[in-house]
PDB file with one MODEL, atoms N, CA, C and O in Angstrom:
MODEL        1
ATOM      1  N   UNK A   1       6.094   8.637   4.513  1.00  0.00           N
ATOM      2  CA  UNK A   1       5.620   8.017   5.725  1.00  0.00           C
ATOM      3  C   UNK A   1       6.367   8.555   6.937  1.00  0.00           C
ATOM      4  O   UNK A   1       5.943   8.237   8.047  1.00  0.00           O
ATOM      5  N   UNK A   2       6.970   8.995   6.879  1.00  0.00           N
ATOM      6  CA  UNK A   2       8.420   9.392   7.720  1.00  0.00           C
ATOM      7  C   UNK A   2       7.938  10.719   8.341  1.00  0.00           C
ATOM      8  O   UNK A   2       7.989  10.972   9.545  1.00  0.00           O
ATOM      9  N   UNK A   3       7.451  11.558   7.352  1.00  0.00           N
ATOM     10  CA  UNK A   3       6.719  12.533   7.830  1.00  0.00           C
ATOM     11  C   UNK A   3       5.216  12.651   8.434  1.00  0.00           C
ATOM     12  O   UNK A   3       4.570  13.493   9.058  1.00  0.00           O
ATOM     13  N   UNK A   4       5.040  11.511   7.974  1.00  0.00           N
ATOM     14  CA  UNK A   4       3.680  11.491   8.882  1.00  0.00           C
ATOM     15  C   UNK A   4       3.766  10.942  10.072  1.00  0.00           C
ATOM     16  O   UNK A   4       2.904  10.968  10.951  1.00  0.00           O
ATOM     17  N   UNK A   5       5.328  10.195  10.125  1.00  0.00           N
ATOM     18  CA  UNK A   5       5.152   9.851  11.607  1.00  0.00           C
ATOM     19  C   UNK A   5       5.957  10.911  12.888  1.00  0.00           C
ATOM     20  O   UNK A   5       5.835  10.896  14.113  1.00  0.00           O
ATOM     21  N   UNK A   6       6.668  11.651  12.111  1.00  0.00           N
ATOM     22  CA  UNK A   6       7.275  12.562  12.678  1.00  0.00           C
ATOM     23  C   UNK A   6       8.674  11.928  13.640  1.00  0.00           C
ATOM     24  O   UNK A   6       9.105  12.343  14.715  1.00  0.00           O
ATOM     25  N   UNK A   7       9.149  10.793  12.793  1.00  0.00           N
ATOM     26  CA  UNK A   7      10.217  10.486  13.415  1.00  0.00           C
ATOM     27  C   UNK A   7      10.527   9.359  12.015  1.00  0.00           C
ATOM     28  O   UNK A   7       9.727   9.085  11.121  1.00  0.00           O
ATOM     29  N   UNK A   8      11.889   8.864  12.175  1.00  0.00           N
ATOM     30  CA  UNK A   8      12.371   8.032  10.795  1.00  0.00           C
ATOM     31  C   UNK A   8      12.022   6.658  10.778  1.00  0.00           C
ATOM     32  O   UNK A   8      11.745   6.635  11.977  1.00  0.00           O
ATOM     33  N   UNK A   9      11.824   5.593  10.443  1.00  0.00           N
ATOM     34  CA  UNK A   9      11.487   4.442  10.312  1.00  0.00           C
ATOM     35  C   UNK A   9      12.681   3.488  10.290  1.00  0.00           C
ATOM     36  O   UNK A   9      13.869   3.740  10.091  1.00  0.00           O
ATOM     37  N   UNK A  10      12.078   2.350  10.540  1.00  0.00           N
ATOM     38  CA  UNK A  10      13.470   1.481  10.881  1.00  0.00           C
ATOM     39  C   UNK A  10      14.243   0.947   9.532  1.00  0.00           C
ATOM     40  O   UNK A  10      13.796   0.682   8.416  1.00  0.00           O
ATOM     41  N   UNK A  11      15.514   0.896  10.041  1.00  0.00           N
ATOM     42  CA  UNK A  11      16.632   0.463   9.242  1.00  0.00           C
ATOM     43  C   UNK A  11      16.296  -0.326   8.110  1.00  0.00           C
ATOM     44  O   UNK A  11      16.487  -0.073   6.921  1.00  0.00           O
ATOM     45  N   UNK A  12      15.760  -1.331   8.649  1.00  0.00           N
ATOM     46  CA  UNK A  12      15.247  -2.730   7.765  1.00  0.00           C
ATOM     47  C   UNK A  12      14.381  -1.995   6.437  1.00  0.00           C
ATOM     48  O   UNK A  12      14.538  -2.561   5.355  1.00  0.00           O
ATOM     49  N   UNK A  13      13.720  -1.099   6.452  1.00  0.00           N
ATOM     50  CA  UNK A  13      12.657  -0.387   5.715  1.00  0.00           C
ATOM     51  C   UNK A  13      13.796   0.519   4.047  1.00  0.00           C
ATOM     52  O   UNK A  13      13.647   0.273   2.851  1.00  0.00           O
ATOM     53  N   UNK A  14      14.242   0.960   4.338  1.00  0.00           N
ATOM     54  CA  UNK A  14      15.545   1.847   3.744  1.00  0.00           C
ATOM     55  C   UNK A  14      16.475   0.271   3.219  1.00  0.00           C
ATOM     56  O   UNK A  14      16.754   0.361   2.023  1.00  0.00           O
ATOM     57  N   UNK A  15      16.861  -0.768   3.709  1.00  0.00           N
ATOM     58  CA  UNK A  15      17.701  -1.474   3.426  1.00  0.00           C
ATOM     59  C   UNK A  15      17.089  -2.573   2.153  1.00  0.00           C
ATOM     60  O   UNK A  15      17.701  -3.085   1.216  1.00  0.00           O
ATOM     61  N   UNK A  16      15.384  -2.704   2.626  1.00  0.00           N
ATOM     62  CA  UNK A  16      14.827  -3.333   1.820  1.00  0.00           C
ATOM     63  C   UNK A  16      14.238  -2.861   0.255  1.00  0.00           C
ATOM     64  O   UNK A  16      13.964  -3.571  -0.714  1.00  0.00           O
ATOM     65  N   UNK A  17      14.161  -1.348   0.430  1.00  0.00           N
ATOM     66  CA  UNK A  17      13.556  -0.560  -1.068  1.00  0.00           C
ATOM     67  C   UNK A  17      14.969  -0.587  -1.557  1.00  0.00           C
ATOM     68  O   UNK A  17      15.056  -1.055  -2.692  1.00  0.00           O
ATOM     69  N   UNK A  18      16.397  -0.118  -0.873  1.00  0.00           N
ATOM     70  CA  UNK A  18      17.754  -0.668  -1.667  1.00  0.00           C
ATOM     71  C   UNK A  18      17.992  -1.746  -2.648  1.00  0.00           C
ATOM     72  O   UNK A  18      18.390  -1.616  -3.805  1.00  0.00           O
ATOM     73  N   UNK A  19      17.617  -3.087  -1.866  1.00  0.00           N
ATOM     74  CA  UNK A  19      17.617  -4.188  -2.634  1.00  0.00           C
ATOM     75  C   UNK A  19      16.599  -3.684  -3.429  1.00  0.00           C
ATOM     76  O   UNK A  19      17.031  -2.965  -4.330  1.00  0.00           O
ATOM     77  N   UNK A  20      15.482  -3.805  -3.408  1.00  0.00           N
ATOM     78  CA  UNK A  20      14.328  -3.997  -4.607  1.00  0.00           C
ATOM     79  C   UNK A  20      14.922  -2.892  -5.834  1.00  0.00           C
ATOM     80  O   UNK A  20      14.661  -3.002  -7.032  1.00  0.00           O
ATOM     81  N   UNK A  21      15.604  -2.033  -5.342  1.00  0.00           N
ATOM     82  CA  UNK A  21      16.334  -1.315  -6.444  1.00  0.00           C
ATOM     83  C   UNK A  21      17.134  -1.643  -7.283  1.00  0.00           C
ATOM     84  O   UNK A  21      16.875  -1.581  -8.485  1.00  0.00           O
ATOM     85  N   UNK A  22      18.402  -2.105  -6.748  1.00  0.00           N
ATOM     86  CA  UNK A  22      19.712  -3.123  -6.963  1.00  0.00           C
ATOM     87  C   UNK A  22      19.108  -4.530  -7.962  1.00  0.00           C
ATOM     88  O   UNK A  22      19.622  -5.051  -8.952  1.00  0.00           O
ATOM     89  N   UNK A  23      17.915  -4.834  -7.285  1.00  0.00           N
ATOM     90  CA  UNK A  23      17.302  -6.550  -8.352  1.00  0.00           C
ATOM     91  C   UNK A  23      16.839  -6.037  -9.373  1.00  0.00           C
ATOM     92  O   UNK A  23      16.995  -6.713 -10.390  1.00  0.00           O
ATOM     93  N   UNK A  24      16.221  -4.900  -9.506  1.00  0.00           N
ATOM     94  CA  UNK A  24      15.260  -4.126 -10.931  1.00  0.00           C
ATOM     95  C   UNK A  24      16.496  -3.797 -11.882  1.00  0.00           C
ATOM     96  O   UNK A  24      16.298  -4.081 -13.063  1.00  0.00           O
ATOM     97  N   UNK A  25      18.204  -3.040 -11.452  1.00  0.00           N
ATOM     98  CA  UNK A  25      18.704  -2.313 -12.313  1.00  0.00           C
ATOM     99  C   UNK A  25      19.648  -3.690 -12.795  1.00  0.00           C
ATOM    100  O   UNK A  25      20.340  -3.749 -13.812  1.00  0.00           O
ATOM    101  N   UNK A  26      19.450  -4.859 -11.677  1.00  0.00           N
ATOM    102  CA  UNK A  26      20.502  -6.482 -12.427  1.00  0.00           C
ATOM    103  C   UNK A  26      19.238  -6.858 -13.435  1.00  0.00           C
ATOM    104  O   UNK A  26      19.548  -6.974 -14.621  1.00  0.00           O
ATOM    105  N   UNK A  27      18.033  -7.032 -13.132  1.00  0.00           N
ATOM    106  CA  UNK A  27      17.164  -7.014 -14.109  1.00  0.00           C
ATOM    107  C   UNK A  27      17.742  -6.645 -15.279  1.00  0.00           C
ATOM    108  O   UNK A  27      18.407  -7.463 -15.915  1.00  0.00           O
ATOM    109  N   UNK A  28      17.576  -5.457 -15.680  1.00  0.00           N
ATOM    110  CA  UNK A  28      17.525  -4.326 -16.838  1.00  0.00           C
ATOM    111  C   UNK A  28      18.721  -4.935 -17.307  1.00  0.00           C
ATOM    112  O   UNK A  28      18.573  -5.625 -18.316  1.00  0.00           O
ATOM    113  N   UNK A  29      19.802  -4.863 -16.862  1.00  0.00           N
ATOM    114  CA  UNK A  29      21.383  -5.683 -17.369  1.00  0.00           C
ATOM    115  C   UNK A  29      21.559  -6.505 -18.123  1.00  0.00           C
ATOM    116  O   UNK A  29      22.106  -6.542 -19.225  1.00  0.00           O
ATOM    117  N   UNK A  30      20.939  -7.402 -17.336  1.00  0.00           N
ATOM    118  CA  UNK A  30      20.662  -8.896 -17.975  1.00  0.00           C
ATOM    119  C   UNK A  30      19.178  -8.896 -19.444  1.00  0.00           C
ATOM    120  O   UNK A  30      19.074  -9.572 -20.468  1.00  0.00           O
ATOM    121  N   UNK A  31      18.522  -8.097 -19.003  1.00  0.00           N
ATOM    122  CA  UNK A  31      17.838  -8.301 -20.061  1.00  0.00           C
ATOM    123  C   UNK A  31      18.516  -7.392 -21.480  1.00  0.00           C
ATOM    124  O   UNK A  31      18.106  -7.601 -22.621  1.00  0.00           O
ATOM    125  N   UNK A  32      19.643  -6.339 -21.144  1.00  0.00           N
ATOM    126  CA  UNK A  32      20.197  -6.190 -22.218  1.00  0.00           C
ATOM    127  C   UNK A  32      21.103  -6.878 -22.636  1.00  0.00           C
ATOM    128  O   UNK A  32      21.356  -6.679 -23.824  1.00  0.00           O
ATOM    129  N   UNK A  33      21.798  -7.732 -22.058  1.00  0.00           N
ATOM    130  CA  UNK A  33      22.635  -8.906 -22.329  1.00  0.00           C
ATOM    131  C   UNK A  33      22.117  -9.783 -23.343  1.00  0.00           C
ATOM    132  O   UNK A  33      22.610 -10.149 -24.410  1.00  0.00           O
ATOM    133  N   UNK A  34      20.661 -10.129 -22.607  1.00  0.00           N
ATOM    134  CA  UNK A  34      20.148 -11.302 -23.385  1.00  0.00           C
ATOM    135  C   UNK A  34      19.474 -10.637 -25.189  1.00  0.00           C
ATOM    136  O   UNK A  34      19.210 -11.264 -26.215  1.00  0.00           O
ATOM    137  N   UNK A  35      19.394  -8.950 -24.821  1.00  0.00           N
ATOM    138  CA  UNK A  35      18.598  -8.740 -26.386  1.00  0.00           C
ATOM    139  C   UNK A  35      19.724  -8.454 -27.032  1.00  0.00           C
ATOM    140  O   UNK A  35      19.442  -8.066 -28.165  1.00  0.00           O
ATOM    141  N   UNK A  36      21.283  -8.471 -26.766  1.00  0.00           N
ATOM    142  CA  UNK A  36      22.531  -8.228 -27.962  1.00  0.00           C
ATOM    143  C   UNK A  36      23.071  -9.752 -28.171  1.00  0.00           C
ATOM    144  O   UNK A  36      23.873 -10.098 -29.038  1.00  0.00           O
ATOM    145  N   UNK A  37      22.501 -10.536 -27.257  1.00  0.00           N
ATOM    146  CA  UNK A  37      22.762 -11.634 -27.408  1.00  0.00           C
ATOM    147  C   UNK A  37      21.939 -12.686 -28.712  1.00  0.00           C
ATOM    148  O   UNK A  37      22.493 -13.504 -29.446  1.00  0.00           O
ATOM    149  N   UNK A  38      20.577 -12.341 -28.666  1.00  0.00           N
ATOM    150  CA  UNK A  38      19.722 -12.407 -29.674  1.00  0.00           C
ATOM    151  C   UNK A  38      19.684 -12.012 -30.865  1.00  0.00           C
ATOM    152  O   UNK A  38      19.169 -12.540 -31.850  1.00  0.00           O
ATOM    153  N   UNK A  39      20.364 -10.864 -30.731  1.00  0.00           N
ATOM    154  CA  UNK A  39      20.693  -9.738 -32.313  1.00  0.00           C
ATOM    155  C   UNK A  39      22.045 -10.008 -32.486  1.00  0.00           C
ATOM    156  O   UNK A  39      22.536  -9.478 -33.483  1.00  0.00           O
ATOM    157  N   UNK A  40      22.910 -10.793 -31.685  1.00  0.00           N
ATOM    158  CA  UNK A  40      23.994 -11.532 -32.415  1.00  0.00           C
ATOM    159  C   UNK A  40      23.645 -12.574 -33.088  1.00  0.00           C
ATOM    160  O   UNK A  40      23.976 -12.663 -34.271  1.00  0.00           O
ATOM    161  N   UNK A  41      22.846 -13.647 -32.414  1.00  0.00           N
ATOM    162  CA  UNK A  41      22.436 -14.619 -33.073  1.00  0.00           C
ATOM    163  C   UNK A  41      21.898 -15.137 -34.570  1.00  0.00           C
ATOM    164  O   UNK A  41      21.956 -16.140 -35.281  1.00  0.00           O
ATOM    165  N   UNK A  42      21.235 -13.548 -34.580  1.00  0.00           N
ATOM    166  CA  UNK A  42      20.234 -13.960 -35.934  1.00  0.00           C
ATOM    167  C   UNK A  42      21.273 -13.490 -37.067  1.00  0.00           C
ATOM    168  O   UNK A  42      21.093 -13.908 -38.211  1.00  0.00           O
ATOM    169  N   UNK A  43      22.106 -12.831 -36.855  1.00  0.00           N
ATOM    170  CA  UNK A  43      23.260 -12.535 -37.512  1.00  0.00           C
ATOM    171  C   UNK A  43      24.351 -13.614 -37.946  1.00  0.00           C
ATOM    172  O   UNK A  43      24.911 -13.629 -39.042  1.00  0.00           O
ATOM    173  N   UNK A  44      24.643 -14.892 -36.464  1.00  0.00           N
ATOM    174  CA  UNK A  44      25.857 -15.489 -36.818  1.00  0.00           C
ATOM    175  C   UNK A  44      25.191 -16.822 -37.179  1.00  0.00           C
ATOM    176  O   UNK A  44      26.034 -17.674 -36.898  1.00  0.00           O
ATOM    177  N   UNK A  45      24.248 -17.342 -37.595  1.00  0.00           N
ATOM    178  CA  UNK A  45      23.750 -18.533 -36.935  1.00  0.00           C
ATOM    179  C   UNK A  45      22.794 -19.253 -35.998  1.00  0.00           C
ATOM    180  O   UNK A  45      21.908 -18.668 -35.375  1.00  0.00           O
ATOM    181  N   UNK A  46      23.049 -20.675 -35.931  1.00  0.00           N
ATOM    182  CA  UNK A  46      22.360 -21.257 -34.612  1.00  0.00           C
ATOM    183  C   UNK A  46      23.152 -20.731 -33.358  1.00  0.00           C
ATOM    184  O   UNK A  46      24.303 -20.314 -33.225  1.00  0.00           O
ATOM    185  N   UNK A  47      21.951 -20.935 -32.362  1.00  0.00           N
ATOM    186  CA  UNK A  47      22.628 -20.486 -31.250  1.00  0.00           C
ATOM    187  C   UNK A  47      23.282 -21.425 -30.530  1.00  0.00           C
ATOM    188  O   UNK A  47      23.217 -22.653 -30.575  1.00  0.00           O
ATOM    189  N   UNK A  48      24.212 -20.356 -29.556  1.00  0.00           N
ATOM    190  CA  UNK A  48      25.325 -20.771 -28.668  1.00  0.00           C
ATOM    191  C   UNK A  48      25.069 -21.152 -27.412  1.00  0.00           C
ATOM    192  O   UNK A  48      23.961 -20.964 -26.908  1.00  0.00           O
ATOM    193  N   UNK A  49      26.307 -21.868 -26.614  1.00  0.00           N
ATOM    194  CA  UNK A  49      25.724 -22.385 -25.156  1.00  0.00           C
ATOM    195  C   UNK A  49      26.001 -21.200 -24.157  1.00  0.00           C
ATOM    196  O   UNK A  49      25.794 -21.228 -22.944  1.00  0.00           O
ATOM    197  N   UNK A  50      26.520 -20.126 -24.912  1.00  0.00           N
ATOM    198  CA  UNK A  50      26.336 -18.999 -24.094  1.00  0.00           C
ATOM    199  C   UNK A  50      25.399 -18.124 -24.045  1.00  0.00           C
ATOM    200  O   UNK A  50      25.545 -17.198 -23.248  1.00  0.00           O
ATOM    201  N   UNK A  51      24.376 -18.171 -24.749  1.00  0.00           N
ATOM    202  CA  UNK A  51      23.027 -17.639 -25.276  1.00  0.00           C
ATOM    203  C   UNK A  51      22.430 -18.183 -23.807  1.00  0.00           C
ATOM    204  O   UNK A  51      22.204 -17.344 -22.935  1.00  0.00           O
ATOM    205  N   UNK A  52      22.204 -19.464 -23.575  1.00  0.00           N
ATOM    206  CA  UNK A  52      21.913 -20.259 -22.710  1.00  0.00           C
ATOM    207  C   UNK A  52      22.104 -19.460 -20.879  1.00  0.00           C
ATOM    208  O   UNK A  52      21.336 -19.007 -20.031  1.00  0.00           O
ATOM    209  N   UNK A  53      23.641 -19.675 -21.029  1.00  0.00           N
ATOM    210  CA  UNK A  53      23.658 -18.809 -20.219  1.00  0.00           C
ATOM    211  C   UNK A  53      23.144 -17.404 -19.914  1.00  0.00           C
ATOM    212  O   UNK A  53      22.442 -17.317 -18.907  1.00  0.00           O
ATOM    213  N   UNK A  54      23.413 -16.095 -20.731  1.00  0.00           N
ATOM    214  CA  UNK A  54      22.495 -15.350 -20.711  1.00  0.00           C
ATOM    215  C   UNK A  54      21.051 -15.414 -20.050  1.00  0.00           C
ATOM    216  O   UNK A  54      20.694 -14.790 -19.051  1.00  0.00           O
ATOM    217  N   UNK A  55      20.354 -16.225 -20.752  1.00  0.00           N
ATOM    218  CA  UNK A  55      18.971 -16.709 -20.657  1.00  0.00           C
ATOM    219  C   UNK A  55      18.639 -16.887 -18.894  1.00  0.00           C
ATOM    220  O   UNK A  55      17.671 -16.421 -18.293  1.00  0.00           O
ATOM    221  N   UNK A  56      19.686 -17.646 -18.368  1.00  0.00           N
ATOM    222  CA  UNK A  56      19.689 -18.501 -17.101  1.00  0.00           C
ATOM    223  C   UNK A  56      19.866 -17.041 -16.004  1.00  0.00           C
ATOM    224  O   UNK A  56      19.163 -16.770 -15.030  1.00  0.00           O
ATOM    225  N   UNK A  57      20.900 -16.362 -16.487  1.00  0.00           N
ATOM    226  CA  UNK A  57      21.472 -15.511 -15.513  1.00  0.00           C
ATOM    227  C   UNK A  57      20.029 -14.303 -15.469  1.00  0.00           C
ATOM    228  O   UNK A  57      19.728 -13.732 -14.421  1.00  0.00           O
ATOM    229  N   UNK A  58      19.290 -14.084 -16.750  1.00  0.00           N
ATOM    230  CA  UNK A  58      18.131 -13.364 -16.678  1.00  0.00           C
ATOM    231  C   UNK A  58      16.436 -14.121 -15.517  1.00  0.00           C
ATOM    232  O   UNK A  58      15.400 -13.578 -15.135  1.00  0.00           O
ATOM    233  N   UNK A  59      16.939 -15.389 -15.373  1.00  0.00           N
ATOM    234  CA  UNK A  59      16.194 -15.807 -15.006  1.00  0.00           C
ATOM    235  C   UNK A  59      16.469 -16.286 -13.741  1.00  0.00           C
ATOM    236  O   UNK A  59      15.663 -16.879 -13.023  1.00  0.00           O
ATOM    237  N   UNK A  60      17.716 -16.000 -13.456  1.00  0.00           N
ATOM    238  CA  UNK A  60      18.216 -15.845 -11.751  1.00  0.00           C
ATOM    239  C   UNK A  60      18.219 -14.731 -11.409  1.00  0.00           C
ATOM    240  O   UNK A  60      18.611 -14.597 -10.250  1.00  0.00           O
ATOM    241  N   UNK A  61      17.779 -13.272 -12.225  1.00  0.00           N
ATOM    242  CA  UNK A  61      17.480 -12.339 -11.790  1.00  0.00           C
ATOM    243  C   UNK A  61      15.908 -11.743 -11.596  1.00  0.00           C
ATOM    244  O   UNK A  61      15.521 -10.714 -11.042  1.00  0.00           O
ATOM    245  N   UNK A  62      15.205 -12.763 -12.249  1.00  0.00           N
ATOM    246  CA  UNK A  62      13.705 -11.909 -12.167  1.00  0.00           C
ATOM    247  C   UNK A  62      13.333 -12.981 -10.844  1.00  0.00           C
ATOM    248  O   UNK A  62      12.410 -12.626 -10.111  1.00  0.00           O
ATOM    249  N   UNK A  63      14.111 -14.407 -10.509  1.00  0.00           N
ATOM    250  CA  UNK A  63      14.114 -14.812  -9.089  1.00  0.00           C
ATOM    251  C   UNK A  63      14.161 -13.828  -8.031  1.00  0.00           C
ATOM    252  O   UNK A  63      13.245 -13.551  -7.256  1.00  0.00           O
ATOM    253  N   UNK A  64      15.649 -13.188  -8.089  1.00  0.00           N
ATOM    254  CA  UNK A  64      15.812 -12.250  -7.229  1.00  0.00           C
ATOM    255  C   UNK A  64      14.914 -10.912  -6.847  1.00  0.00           C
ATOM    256  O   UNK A  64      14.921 -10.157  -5.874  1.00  0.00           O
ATOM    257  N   UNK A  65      14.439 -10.948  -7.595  1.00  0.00           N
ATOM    258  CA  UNK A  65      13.330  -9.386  -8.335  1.00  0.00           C
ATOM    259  C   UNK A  65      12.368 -10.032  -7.589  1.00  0.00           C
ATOM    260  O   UNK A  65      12.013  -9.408  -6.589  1.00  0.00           O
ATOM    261  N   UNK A  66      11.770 -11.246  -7.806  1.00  0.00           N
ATOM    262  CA  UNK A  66      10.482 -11.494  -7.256  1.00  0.00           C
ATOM    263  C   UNK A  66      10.617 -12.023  -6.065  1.00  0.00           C
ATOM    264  O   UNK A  66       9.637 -12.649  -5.662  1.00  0.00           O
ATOM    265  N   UNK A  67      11.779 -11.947  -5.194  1.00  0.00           N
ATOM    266  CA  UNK A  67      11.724 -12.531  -3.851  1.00  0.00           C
ATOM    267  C   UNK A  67      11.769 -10.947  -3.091  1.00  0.00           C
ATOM    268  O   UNK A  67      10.929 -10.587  -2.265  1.00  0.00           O
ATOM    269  N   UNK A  68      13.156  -9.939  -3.650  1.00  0.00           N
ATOM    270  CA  UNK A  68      12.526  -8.832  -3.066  1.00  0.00           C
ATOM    271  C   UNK A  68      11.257  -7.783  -3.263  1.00  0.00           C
ATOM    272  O   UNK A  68      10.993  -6.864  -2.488  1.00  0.00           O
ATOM    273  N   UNK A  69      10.417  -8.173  -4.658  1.00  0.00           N
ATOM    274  CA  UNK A  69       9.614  -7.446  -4.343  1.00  0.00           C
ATOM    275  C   UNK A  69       8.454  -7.782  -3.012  1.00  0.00           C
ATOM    276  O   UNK A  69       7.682  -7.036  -2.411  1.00  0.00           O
ATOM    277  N   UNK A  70       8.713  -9.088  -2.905  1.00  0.00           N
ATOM    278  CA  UNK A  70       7.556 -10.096  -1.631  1.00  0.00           C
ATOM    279  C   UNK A  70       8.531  -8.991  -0.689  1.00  0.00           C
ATOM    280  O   UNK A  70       8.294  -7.825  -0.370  1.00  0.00           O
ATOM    281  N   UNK A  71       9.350  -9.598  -0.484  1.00  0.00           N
ATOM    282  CA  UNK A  71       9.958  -8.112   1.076  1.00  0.00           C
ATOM    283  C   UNK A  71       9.536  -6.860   1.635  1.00  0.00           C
ATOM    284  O   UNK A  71       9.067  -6.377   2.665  1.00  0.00           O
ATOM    285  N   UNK A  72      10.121  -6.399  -0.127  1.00  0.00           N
ATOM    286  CA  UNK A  72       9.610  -4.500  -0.103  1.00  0.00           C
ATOM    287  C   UNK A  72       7.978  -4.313   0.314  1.00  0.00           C
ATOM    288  O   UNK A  72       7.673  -3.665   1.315  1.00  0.00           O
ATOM    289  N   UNK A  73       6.893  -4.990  -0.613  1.00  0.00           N
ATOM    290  CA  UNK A  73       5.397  -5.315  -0.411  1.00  0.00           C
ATOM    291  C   UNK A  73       5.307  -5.365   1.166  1.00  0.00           C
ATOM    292  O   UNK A  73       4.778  -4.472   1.829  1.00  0.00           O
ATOM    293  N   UNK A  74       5.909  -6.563   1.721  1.00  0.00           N
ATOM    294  CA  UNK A  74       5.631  -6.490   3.296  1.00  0.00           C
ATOM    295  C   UNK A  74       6.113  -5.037   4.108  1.00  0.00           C
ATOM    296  O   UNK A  74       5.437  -4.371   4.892  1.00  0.00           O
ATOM    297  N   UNK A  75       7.247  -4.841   3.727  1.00  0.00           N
ATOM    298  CA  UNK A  75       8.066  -3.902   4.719  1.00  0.00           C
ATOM    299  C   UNK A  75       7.339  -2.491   4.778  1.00  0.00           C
ATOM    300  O   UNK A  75       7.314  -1.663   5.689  1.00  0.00           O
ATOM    301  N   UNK A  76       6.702  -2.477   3.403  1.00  0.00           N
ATOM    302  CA  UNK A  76       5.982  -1.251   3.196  1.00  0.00           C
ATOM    303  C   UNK A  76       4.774  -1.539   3.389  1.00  0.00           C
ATOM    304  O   UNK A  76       4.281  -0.552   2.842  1.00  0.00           O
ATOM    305  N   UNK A  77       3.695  -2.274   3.833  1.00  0.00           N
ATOM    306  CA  UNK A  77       2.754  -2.266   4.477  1.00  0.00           C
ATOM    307  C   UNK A  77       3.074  -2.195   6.119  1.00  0.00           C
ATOM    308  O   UNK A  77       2.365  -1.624   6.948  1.00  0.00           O
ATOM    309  N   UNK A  78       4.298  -2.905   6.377  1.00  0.00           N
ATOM    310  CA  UNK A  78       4.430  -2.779   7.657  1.00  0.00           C
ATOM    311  C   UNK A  78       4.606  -1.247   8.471  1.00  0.00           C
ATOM    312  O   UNK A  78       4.400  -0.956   9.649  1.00  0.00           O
ATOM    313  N   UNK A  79       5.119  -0.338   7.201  1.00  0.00           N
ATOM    314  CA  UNK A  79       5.713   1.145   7.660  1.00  0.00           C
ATOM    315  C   UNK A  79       4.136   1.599   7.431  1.00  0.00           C
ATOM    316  O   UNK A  79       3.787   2.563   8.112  1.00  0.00           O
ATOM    317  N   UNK A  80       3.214   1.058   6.615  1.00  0.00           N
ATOM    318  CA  UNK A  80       1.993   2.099   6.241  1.00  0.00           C
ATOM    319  C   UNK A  80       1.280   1.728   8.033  1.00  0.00           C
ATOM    320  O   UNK A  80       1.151   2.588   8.905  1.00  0.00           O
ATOM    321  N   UNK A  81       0.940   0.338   8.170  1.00  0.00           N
ATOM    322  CA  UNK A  81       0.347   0.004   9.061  1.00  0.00           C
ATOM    323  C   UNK A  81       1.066   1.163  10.797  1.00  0.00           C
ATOM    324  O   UNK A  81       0.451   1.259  11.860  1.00  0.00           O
ATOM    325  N   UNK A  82       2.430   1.818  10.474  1.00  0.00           N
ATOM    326  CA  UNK A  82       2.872   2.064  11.807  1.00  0.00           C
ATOM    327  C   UNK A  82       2.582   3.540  12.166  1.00  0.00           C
ATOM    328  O   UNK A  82       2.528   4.183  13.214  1.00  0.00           O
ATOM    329  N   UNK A  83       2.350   3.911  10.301  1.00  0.00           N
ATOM    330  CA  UNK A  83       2.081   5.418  10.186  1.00  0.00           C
ATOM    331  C   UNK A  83       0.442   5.729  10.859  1.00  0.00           C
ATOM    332  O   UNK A  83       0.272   6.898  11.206  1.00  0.00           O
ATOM    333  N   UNK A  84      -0.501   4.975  11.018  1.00  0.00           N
ATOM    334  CA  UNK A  84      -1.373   5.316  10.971  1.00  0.00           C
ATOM    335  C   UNK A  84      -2.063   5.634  12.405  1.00  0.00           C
ATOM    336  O   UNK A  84      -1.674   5.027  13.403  1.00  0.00           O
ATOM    337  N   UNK A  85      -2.915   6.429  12.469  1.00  0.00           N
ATOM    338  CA  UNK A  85      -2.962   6.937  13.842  1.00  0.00           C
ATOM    339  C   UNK A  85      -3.707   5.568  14.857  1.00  0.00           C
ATOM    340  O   UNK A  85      -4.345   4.587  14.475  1.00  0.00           O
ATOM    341  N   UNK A  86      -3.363   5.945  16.076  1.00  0.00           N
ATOM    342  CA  UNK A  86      -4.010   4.725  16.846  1.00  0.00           C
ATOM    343  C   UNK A  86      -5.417   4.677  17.642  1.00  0.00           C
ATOM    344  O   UNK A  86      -5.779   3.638  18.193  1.00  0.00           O
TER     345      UNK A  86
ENDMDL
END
């Protein structure tokens, strides 16, 4: 887009695809947390209240995931809408 506008786009634009990056790779983390956490389980027993946790912290991250993808969605219609000729 940057090149089609022939000048760089604002700050906010670059700061917001960051985050949406940063929430996808705590994503991925947590969801490997929670699948060694699972493949401990079936191994030791009933499960633990730290399983729990796991679970919670995966699900305070697909929060985060789905509040910046609403951001990134806007910010990047807002850069498509600025690219376009008038």
């Amino acid at each position: 887009m940057e090149r089609l506008r022939s000048s760089p786009l604002h700050a906010n634009i670059s700061t917001a695809l960051d985050k949406h990056l940063e929430a996808i790779h705590a994503v991925q983390a947590r969801r490997k947390d929670e699948i060694v956490s699972a493949s401990g389980r079936q191994r030791h027993g009933p499960p633990r209240c730290q399983d729990e946790r796991v679970v919670l912290a995966l699900a305070a991250a697909l929060r985060a995931l789905c509040l910046a993808t609403r951001k990134v969605r806007t910010v990047l219609w807002c850069a498509f809408q600025m690219t376009l000729p008038k």
